[in-house]
mmCIF file of C-alpha atoms in Angstrom:
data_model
loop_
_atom_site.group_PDB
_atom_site.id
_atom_site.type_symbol
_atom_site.label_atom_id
_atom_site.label_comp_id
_atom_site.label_asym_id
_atom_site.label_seq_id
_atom_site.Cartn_x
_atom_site.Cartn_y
_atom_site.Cartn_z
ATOM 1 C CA UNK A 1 13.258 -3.956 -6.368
ATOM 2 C CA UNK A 2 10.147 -1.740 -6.324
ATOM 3 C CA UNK A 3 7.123 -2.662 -3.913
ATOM 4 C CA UNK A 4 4.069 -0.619 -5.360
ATOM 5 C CA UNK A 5 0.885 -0.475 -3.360
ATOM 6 C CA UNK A 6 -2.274 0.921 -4.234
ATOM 7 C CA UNK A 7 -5.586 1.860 -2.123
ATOM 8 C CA UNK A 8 -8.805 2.107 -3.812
ATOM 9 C CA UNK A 9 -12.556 3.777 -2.044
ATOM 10 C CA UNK A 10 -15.692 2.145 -4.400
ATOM 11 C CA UNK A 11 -18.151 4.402 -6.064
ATOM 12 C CA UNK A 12 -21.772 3.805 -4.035
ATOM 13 C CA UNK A 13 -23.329 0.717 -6.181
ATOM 14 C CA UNK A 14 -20.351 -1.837 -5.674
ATOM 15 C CA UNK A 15 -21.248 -5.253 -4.236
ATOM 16 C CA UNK A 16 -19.189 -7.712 -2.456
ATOM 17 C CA UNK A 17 -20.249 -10.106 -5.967
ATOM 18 C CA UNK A 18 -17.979 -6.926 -7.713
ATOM 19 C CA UNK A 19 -15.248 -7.514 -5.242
ATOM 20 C CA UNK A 20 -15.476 -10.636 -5.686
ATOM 21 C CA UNK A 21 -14.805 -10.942 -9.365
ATOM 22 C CA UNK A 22 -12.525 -8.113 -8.982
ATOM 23 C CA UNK A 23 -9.848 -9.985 -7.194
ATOM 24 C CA UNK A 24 -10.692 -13.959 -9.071
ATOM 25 C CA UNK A 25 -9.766 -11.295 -11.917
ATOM 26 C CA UNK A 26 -6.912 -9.450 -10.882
ATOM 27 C CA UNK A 27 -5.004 -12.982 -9.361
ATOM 28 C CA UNK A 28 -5.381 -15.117 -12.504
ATOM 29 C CA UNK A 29 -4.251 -11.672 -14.336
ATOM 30 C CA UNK A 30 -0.998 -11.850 -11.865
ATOM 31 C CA UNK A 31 -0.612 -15.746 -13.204
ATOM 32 C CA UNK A 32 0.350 -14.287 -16.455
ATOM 33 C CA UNK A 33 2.881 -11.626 -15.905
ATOM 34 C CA UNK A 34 5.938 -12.795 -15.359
ATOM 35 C CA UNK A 35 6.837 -9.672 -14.085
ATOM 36 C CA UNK A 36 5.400 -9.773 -10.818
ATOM 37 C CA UNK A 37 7.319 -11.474 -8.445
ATOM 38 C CA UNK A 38 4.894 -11.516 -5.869
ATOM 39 C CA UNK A 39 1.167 -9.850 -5.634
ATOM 40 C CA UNK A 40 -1.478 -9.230 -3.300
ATOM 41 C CA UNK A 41 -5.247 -8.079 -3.946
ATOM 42 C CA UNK A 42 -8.013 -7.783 -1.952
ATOM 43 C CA UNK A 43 -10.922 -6.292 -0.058
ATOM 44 C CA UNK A 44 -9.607 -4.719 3.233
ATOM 45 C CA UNK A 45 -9.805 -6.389 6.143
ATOM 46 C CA UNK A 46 -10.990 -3.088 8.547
ATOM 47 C CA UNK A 47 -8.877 -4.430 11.081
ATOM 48 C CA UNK A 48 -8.414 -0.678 12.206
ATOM 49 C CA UNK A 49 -10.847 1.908 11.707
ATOM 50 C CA UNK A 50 -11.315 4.243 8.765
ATOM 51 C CA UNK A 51 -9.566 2.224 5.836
ATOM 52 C CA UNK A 52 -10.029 2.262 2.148
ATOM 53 C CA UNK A 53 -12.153 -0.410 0.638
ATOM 54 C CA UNK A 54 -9.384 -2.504 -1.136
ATOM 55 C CA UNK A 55 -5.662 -2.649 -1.988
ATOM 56 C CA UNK A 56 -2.929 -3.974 -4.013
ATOM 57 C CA UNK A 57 0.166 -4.491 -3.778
ATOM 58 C CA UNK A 58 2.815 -5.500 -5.876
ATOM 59 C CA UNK A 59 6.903 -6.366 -6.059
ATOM 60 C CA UNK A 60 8.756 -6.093 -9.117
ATOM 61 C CA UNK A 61 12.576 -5.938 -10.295
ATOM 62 C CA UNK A 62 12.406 -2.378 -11.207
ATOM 63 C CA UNK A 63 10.072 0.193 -13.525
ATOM 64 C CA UNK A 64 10.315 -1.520 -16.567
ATOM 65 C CA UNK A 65 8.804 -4.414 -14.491
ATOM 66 C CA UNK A 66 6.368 -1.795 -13.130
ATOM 67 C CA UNK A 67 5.180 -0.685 -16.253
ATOM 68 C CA UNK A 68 4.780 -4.271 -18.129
ATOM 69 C CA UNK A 69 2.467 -4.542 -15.408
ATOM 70 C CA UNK A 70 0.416 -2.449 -15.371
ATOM 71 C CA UNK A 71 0.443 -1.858 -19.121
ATOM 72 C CA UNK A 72 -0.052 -5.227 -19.880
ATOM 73 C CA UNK A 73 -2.854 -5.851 -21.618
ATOM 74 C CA UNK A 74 -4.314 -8.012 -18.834
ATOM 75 C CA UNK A 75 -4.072 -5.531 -16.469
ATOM 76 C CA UNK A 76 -5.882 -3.540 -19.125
ATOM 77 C CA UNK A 77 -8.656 -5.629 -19.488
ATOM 78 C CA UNK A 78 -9.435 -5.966 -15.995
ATOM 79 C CA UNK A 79 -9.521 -2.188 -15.454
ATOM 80 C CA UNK A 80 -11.833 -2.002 -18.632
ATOM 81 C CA UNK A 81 -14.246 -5.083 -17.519
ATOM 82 C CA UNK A 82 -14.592 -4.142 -13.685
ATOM 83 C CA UNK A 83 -11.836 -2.016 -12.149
ATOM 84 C CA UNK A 84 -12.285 1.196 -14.003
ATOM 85 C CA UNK A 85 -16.083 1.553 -13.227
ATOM 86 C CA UNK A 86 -15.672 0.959 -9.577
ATOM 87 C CA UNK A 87 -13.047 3.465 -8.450
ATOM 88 C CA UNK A 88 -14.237 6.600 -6.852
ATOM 89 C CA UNK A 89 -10.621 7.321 -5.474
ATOM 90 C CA UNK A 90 -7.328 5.780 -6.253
ATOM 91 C CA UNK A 91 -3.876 6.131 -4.566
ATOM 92 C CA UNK A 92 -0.428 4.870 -5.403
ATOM 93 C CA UNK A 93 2.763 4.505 -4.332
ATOM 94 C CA UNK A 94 6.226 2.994 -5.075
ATOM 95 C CA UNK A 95 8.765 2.461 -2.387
ATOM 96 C CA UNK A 96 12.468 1.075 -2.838
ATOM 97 C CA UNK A 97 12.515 -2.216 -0.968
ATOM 98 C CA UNK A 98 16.045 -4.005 -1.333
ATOM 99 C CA UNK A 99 14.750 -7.408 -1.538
ATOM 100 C CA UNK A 100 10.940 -9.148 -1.084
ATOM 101 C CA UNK A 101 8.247 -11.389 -1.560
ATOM 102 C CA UNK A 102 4.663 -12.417 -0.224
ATOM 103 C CA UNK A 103 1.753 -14.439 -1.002
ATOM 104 C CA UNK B 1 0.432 -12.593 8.499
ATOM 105 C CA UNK B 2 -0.928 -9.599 7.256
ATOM 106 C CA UNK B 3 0.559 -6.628 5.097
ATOM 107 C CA UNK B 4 -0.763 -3.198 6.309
ATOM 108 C CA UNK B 5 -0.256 -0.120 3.254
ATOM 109 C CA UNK B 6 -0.858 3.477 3.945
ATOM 110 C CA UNK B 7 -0.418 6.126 1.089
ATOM 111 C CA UNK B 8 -0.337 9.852 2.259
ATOM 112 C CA UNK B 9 -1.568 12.957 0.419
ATOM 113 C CA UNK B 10 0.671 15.999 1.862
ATOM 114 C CA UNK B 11 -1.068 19.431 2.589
ATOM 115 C CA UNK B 12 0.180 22.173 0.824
ATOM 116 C CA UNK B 13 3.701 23.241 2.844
ATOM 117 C CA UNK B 14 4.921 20.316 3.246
ATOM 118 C CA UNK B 15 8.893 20.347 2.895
ATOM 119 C CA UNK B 16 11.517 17.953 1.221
ATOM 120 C CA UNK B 17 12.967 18.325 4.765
ATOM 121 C CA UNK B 18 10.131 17.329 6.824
ATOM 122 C CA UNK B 19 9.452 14.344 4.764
ATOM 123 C CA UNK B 20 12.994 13.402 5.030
ATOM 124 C CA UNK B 21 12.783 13.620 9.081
ATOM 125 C CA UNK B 22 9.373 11.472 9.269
ATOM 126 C CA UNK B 23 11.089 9.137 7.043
ATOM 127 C CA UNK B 24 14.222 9.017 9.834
ATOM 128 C CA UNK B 25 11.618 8.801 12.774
ATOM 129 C CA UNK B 26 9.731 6.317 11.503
ATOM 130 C CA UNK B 27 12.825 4.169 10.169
ATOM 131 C CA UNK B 28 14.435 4.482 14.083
ATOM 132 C CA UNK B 29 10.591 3.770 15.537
ATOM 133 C CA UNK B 30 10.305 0.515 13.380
ATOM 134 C CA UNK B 31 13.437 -0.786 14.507
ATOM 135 C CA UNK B 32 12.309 -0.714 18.066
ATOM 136 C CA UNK B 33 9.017 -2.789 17.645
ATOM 137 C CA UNK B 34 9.604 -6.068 17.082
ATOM 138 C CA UNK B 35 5.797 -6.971 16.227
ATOM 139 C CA UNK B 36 7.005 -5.200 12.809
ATOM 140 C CA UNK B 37 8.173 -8.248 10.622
ATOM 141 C CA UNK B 38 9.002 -6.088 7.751
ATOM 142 C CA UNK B 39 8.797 -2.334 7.465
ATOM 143 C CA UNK B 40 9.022 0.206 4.543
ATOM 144 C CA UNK B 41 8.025 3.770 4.421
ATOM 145 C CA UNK B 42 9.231 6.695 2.116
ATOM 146 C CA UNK B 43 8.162 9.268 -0.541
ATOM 147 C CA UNK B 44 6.588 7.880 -3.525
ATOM 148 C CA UNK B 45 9.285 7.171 -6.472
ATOM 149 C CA UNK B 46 6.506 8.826 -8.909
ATOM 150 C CA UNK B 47 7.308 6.144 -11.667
ATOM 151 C CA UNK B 48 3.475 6.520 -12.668
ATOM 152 C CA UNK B 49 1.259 9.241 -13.417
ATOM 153 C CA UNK B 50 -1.190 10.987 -10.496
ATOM 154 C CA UNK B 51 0.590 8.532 -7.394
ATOM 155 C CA UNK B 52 -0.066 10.315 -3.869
ATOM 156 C CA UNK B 53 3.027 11.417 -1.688
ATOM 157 C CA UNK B 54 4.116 9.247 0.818
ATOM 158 C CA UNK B 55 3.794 5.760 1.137
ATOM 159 C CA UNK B 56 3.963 2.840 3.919
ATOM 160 C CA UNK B 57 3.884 -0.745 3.837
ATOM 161 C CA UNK B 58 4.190 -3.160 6.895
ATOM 162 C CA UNK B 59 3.925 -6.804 7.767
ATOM 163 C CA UNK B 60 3.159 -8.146 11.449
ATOM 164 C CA UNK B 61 1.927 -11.865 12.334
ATOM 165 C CA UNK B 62 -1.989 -10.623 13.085
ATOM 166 C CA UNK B 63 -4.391 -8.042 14.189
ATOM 167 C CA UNK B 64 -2.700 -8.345 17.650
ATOM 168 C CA UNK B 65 0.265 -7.254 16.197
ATOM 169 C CA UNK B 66 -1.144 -4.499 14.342
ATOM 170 C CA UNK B 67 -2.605 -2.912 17.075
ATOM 171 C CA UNK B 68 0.834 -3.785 19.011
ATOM 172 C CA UNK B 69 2.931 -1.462 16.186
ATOM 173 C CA UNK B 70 0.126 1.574 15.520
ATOM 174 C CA UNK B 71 -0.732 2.012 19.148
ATOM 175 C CA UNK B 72 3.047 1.841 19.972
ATOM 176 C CA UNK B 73 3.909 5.161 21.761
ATOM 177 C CA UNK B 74 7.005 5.602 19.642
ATOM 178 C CA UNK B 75 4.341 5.300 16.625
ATOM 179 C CA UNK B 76 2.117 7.948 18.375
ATOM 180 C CA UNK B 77 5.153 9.975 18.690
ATOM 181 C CA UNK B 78 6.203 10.231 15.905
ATOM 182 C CA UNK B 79 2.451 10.887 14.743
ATOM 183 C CA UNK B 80 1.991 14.121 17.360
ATOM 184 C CA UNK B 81 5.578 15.400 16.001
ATOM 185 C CA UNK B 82 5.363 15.600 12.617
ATOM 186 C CA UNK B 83 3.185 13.108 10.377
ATOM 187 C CA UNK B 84 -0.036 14.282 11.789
ATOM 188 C CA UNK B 85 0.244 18.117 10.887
ATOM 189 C CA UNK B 86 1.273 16.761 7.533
ATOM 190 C CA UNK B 87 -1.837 14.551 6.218
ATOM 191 C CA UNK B 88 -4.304 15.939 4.120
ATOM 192 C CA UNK B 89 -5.470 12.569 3.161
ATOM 193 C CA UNK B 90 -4.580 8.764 4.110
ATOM 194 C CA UNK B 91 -5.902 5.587 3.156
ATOM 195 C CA UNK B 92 -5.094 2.404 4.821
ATOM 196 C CA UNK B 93 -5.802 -1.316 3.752
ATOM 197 C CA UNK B 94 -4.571 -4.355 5.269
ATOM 198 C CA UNK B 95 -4.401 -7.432 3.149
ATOM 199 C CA UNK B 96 -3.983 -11.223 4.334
ATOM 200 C CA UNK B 97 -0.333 -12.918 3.298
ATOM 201 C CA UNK B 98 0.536 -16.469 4.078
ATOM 202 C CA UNK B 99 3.892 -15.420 4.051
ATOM 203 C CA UNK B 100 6.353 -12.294 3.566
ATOM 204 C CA UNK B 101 9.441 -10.027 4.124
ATOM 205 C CA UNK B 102 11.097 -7.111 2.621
ATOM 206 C CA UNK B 103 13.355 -4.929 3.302
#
């Protein structure tokens, strides 16, 4: 299985209304692809200092899963609506994981 | 519980070798902190376009736990050894689970 985790820093502008919508967005957008086998999204929590503003993280089978995710055009629309517009910086990463799940 | 991800930008010099050590330090450091529920860490599989380097993902019961595994001194260690000459850029986010595991 593949755990992929992303961490995003907002352009100046976004609002916690933004975030908000963001991640009502991104978790009914998880509802519908099957794919995902478990997902988490959300504003970080800045329990230590000098974090990025939000992150993602995913678990799928493998990177066909991976890329019916974040191909799908779901995941598409979200990035178009809201996502896309608020990202100053982006980073991603997939790790091997033998076995997982959260939620 | 929470899940903690960190993704890593390497500066230039950076070796296939070093990353393979951190990745054996931090392996042998997780296993001797219990507050670390699950624990993954290694370079990024690159299955997508423009991902960063080096990626880490870790779940722990709470803050208190948090604190417990990053101010560990086999985590600062490991951190004055090798992982902190290698950073050029990291971004952390920790996200709230109700539940989780991998491994």
């Amino acid at each position: 299985m593949i755990l992929h985790i992303a961490t995003f820093r907002w352009k100046d502008g976004v609002t916690e209304a933004d975030v908000t919508e963001l991640t009502e967005s991104l978790m009914r957008m998880a509802a519908g692809i099957p794919e995902l086998r478990s997902y988490a999204a959300g504003p970080n929590l800045h329990l230590r200092p000098a974090g990025a503003d939000y992150g993602v993280a995913a678990i799928v089978d493998d990177a066909a899963g991976l890329d019916a995710y974040l191909d799908h055009p779901a995941h598409q629309a979200v990035y178009e609506q809201s996502l896309g517009r608020m990202i100053a910086e982006r980073a991603a990463v997939q790790l091997p994981i033998s076995q997982g799940s959260f939620e």
